[in-house]
Short mmCIF file of C-alpha atoms in Angstrom, two decimals:
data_model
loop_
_atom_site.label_atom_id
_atom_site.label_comp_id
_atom_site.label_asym_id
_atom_site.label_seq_id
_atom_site.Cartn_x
_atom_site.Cartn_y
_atom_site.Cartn_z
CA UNK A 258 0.00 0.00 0.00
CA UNK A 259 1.53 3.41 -1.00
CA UNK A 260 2.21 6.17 1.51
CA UNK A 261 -0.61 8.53 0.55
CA UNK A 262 -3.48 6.00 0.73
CA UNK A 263 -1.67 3.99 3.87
CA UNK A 264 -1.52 7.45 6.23
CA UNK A 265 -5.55 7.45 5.38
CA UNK A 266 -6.14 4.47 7.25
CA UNK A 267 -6.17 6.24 10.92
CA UNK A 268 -9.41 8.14 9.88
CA UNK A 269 -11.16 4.38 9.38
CA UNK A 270 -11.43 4.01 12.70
CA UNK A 271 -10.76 7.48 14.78
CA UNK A 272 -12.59 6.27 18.49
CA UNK A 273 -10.32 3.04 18.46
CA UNK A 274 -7.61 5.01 17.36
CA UNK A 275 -8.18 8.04 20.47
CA UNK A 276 -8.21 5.23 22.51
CA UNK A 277 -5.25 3.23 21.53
CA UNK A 278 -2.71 6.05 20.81
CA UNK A 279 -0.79 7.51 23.34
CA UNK A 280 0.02 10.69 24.89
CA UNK A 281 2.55 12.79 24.99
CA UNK A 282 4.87 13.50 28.19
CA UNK A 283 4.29 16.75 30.02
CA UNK A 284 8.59 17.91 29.77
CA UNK A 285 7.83 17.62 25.88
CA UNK A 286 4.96 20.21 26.53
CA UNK A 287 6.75 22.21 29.13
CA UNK A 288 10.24 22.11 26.75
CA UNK A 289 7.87 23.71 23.82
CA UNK A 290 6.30 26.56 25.92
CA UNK A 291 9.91 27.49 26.93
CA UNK A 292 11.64 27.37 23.07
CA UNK A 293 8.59 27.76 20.51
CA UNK A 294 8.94 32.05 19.78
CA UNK A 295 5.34 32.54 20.24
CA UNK A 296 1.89 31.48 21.18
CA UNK A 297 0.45 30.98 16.83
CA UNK A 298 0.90 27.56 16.26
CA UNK A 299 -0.15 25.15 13.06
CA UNK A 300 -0.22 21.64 13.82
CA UNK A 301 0.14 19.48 11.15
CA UNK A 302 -2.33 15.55 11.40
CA UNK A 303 -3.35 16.16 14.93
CA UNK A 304 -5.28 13.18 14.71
CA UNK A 305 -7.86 13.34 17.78
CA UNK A 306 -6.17 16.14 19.60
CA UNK A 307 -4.10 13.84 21.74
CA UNK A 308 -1.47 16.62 21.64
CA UNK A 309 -3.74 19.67 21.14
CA UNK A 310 -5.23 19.71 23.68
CA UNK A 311 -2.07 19.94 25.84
CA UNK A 312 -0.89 22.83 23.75
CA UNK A 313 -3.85 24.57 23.88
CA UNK A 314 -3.60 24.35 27.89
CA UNK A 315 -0.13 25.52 27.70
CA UNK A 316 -1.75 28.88 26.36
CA UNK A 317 -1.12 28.37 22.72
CA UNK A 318 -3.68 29.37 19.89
CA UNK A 319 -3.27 26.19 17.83
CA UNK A 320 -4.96 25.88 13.99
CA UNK A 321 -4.71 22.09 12.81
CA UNK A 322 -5.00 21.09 9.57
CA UNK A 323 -6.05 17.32 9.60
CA UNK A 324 -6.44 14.61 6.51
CA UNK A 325 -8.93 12.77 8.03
CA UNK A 326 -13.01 14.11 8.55
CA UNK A 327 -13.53 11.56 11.38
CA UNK A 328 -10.32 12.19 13.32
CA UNK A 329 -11.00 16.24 12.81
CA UNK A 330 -14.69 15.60 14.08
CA UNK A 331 -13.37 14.03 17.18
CA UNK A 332 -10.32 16.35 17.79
CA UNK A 333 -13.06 19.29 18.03
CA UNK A 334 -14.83 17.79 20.03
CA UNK A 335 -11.78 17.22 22.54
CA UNK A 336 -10.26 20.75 21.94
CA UNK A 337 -13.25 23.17 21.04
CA UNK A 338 -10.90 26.24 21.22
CA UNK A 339 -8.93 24.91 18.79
CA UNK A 340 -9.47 25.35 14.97
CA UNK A 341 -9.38 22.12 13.06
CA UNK A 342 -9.63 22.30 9.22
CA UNK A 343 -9.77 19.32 7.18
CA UNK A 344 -7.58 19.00 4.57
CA UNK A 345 -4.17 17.85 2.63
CA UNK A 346 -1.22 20.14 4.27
CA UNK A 347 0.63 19.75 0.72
CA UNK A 348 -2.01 21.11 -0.98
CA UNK A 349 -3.60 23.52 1.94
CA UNK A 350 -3.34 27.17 1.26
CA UNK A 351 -3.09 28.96 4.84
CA UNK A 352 -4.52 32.24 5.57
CA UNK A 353 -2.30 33.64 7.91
CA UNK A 354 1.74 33.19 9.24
CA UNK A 355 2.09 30.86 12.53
CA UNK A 356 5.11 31.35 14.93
CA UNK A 357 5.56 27.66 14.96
CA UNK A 358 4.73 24.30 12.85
CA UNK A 359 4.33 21.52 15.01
CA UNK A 360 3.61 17.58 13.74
CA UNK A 361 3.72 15.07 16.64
CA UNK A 362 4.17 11.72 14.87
CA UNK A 363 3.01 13.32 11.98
CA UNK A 364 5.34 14.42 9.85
CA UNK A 365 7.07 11.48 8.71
CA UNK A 366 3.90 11.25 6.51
CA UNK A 367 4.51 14.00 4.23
CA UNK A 368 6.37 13.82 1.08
CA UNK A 369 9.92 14.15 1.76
CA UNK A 370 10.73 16.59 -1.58
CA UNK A 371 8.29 18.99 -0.11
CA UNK A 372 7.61 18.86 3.65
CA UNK A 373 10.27 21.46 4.97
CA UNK A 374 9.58 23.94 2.19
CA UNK A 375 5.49 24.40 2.62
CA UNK A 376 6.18 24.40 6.32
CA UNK A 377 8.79 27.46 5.85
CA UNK A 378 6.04 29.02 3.59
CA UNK A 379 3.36 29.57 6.55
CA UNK A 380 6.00 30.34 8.93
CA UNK A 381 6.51 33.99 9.91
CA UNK A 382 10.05 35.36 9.87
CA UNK A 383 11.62 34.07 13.00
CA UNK A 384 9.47 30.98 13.34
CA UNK A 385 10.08 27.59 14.24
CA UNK A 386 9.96 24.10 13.24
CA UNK A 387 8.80 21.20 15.90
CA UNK A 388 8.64 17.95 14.67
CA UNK A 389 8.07 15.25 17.62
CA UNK A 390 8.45 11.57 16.24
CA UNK A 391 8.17 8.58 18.49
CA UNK A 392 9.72 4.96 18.16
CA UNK A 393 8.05 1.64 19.19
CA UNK A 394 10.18 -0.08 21.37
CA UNK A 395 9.85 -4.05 22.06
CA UNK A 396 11.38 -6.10 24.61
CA UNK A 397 13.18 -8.96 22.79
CA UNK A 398 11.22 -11.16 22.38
CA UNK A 399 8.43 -9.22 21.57
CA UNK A 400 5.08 -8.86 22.95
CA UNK A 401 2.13 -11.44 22.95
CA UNK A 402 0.53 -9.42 19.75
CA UNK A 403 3.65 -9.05 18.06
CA UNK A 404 4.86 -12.97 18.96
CA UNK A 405 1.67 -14.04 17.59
CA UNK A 406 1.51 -11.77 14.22
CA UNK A 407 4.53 -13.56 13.51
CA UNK A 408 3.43 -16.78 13.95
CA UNK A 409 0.71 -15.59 11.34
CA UNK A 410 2.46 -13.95 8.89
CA UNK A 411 4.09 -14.68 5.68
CA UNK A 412 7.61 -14.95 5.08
CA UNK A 413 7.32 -11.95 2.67
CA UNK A 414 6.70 -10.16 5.67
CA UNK A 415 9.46 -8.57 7.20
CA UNK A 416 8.10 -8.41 10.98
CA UNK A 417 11.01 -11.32 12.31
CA UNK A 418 13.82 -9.13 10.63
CA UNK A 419 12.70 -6.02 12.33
CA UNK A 420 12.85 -7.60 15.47
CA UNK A 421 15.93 -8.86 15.05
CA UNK A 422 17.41 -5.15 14.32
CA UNK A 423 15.65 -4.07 17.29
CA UNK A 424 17.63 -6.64 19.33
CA UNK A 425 20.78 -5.63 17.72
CA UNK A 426 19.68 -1.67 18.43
CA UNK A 427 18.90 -2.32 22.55
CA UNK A 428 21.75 -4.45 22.93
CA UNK A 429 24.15 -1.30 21.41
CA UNK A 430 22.36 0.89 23.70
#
């Protein structure tokens, strides 16, 4: 499945997906109010608002622009001082400058060739760039789900080789 129609997915299912995605720590918050140069942020795929809603009780005027129509529905519902417009961020035409971009976990799924320059555009001299990306982490051996999608899957599937670099990664750390 390509990139554009894979990143998608998340709006299938946006209650399961509020439910089952983390949060953010509080330092990443606090570490943002103290180096972002102002309070007009644009967050790029805020999903349900997970991280929003913390920025927005941080004292930051946040605008989202989100793919998915289901996830936006439930992200105002969360945040209802925040503005959330649907839409494509490579193809969304902003109407005013922000002090900071933010993405949590987002921004991985923008094309590569253009990501940095449309953020740049809607950034107002002196602004800033926040990109917070997480990693899934696995004890060795895995968890039960993960144990038993590999006992399921195909060997086309590359789940026992990931693993196996994620062994290699911990055991460097």
């Amino acid at each position: 499945m390509d990139r554009r129609r894979l990143r998608a997915t998340f709006d299938e299912v946006p209650e399961l997906y509020d439910r089952a995605r983390p949060t953010y720590p509080d330092a990443l918050f606090d570490d943002l109010v103290a180096l972002l140069p102002g309070p007009r942020l644009l967050e790029i795929g805020c999903g349900t608002g997970k991280a929003t809603a913390a920025l927005v009780g941080r004292g930051f005027e946040v605008t989202c622009i989100e793919l998915g129509e289901r996830l936006a529905a439930v992200a105002r519902r969360k945040v209802p001082s925040a503005r959330v417009l649907t839409g494509d961020f490579e193809t969304w035409e902003a109407d005013r400058e922000f002090d900071a971009v933010t993405a949590f976990t987002a921004y991985h799924w923008l094309d590569a060739e253009t990501r940095f320059e449309r953020s740049a555009r809607v950034l107002r001299p002196g602004g800033a760039l926040a990109v917070v990306e997480t990693r899934h982490v696995l004890p060795p051996d895995g968890d039960r789900s993960s144990r038993r999608c590999r006992r399921t899957t195909t060997p086309s599937i590359r789940a026992p080789t990931t693993a196996r670099r994620l062994r290699r990664r911990r055991s460097r750390i």
